[in-house]
XYZ file of C-alpha atoms in Angstrom:
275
model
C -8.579 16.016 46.786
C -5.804 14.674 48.911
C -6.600 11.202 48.578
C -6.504 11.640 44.874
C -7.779 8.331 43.026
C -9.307 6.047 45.487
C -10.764 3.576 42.958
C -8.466 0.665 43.459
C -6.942 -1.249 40.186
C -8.788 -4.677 40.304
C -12.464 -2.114 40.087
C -11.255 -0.295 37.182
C -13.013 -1.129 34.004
C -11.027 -1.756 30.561
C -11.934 -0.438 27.380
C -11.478 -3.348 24.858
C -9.020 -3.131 22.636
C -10.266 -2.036 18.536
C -13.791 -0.702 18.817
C -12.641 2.917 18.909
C -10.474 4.827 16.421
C -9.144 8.718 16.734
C -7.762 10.638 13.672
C -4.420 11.698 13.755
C -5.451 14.441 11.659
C -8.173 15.990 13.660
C -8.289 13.785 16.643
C -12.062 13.139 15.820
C -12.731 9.561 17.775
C -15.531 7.589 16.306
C -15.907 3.814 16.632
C -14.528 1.197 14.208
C -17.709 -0.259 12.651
C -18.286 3.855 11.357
C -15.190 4.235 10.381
C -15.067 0.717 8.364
C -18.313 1.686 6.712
C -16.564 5.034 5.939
C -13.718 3.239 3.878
C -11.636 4.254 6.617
C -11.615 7.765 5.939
C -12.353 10.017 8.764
C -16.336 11.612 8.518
C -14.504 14.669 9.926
C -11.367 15.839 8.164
C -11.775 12.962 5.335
C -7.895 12.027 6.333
C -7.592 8.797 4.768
C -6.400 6.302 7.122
C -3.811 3.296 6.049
C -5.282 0.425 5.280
C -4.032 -3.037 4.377
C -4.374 -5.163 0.894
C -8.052 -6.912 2.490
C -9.405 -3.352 2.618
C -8.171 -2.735 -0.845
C -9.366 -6.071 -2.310
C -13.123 -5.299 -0.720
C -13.494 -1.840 -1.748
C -12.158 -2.690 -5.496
C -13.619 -6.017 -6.438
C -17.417 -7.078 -6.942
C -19.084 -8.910 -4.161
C -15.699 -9.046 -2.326
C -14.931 -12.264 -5.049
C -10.831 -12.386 -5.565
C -8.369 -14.899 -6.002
C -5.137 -14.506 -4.325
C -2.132 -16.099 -6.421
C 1.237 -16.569 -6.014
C 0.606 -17.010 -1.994
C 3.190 -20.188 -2.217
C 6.040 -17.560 -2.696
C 8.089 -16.852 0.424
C 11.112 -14.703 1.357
C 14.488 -16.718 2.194
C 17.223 -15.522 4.271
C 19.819 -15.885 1.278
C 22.269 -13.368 3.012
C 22.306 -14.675 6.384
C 21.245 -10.673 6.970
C 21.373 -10.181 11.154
C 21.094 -6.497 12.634
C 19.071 -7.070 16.005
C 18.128 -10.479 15.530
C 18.494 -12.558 12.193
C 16.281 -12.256 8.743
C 15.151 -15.600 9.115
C 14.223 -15.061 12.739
C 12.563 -11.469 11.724
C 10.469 -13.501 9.043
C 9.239 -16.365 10.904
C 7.594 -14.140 13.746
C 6.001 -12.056 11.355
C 4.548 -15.195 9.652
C 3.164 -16.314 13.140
C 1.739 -13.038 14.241
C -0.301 -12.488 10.819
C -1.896 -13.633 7.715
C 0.156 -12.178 5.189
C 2.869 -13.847 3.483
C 5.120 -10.960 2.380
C 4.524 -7.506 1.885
C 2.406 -7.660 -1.307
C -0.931 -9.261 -2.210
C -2.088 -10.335 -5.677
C -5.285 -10.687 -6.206
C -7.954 -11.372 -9.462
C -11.388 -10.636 -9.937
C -14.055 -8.434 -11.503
C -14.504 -4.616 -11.065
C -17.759 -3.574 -11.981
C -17.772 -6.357 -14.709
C -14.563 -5.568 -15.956
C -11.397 -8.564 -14.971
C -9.016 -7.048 -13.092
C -5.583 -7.679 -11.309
C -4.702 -5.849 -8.315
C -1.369 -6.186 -6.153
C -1.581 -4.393 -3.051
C 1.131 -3.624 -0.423
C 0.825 -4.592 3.297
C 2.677 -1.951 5.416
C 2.918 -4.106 8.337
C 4.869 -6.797 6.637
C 8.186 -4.583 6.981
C 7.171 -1.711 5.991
C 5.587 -2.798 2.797
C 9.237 -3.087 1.706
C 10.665 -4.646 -2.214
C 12.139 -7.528 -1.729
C 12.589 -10.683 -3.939
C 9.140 -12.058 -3.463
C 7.238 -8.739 -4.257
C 9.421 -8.881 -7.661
C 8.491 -12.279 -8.739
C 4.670 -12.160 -7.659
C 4.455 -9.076 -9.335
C 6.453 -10.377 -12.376
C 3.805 -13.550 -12.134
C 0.735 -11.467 -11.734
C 2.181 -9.539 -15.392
C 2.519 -12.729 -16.995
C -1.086 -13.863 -16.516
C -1.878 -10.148 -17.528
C -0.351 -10.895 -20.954
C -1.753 -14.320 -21.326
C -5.301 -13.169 -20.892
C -5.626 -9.478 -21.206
C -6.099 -8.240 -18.212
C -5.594 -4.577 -16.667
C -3.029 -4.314 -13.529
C -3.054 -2.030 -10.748
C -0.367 -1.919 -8.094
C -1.043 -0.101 -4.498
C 2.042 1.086 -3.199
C 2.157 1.588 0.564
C 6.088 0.860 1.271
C 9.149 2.406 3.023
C 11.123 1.416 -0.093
C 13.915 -1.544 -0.348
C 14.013 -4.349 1.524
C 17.745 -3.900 3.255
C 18.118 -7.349 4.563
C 17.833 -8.404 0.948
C 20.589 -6.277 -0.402
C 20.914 -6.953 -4.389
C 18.562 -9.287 -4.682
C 16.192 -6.402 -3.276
C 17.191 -3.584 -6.107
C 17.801 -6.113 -8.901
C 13.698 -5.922 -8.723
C 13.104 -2.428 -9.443
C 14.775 -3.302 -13.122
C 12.622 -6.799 -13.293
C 9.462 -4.959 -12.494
C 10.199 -1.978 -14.937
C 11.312 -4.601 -17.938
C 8.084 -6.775 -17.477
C 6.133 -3.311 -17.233
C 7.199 -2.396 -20.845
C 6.179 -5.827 -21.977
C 2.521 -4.847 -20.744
C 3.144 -1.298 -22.904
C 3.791 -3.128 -25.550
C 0.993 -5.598 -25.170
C -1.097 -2.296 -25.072
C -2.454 -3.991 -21.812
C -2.806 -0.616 -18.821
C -0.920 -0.426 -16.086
C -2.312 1.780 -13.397
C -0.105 3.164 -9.936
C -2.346 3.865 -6.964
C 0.207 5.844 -4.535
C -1.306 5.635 -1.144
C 0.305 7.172 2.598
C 3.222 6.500 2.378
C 4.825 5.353 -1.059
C 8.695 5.813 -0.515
C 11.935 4.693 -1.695
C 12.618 2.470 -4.793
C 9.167 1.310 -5.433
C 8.888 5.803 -6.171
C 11.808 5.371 -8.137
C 10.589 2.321 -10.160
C 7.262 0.871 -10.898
C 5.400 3.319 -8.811
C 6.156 6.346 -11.238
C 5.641 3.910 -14.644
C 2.222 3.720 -15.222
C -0.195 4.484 -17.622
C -1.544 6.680 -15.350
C -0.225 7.720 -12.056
C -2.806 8.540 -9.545
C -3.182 8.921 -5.850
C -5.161 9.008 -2.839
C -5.745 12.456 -1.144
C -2.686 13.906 1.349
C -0.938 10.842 0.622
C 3.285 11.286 1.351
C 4.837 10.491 -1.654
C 8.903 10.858 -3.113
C 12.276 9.309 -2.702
C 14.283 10.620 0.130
C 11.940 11.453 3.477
C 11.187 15.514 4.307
C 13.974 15.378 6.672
C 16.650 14.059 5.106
C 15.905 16.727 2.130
C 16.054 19.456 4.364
C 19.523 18.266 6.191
C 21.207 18.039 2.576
C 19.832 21.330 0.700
C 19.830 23.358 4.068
C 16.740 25.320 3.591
C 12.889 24.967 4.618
C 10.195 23.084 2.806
C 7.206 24.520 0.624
C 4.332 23.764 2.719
C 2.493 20.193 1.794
C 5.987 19.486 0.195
C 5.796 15.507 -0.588
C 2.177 15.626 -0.548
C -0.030 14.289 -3.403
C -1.429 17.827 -4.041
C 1.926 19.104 -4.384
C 3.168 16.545 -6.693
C -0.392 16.837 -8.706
C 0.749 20.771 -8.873
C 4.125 19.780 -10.354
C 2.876 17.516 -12.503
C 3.600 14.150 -11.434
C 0.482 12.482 -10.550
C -2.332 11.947 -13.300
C -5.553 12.716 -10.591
C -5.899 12.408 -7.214
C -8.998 10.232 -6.319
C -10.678 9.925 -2.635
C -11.404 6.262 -1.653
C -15.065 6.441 -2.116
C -15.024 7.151 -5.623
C -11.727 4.797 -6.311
C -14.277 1.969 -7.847
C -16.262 4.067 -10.260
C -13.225 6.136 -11.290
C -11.369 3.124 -12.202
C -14.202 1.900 -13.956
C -14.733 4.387 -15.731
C -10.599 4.290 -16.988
C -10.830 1.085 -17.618
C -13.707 1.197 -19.912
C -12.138 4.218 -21.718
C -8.984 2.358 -22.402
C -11.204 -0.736 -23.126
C -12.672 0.836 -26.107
């Protein structure tokens, strides 16, 4: 009792790194491999944890067969943007840590037989924020929409604007909207997955325009965060405020749809708008 911990440092044994996870809901810990065959939501609580656009892409399309386009697209410094360290800087350590390009991935294939274009949102690349590049590959990705008739779904997952980006970042919530109508008009759907969180201009743009506006479950969803509401209007929340319950309750969101049953729900759409 006095001695305290006599096991000395180089005997301790490590835990490697990524075969456990714990909820932040519940704090139920359960390993990787059952919460991967889970889709990531928790066996416990069913808290949906945040995934990125590979996730997506696997759950969604058949076989796990997709074609990612528009990969050749990169962000540029155009400002010469420098807060801690410079844009460019920012950009090309994030390109050397990870896979991902930017902080969207589009990607084509088949869902449940039925062609299919899906961009997805990668948190970690910025906080899934808008800049130039998610503009144009989602402009692109519309384009081949139009050319052969094919639904589009965007994930959001994104803090909002890209601020080292500036103009060029908010001239894209107007690009995005003006090719969306050309898909309305095309009479081509457009489907909005919100996910945890979806925040910012992509809530004030594209990620309130679809056809139909659905969810995932307890997903944080609006413009302005919980705390900077609360500092302006000077009074408390509603409980859940922000949540995708509480915007389904106020009419916002079309359904909200668990992961597991994202494919045959959208399937299901799909067809119904098909014929």
């Amino acid at each position: 009792m006095k001695k305290g911990i006599t096991t000395s440092t180089a005997e301790k044994k490590e835990t490697p790194e990524g075969l456990w996870s714990k909820c932040p809901e519940c704090g139920y810990i359960c390993t990787m491999t059952e919460l991967r065959e889970n889709l990531f939501v928790c066996p416990k609580c069913t808290h949906h944890h945040r995934i990125g656009s590979a996730e997506y892409f696997e759950i969604l399309f058949d076989d796990n067969k997709y074609e990612v386009l528009f990969e050749n697209i990169r962000s540029k410094d155009f400002l010469h943007f420098t807060d801690l360290k410079s844009y460019g800087k920012r950009l090309d350590e994030i390109w050397a840590k990870t896979d991902i390009t930017d902080s969207i991935r589009i990607g084509k294939g088949n869902l449940k037989g039925i062609p299919f274009m899906v961009g997805c949102m990668d948190f970690e690349f910025i906080g899934g924020s808008l800049g130039s590049v998610m503009g144009e590959r989602i402009a692109r990705a519309i384009d081949v929409c139009l050319e052969e008739k094919i639904p589009m779904m965007i994930i959001c997952k994104s803090g909002g604007a890209r601020m080292m980006e500036s103009a060029f970042s908010l001239m894209q919530l107007a690009k995005v909207s003006g090719k969306l109508s050309q898909l309305t008009d095309a009479k081509i759907p457009y489907i909005s997955l919100q996910t945890d969180p979806s925040f910012g201009g992509i809530s004030a743009s594209f990620g309130m325009l679809g056809d139909l506006n659905i969810a995932e479950p307890g997903a944080l969803i609006g413009f302005a965060g919980p705390r900077v509401i609360k500092e302006t209007i000077k009074k408390d929340l509603p409980e859940g405020f922000q949540r995708s319950e509480f915007l389904l309750e106020h009419g916002f969101l079309d359904f909200i749809v668990p992961r597991k049953e994202l494919k045959e729900k959208l399937a299901t759409v799909l067809s119904l708008f098909k014929n």
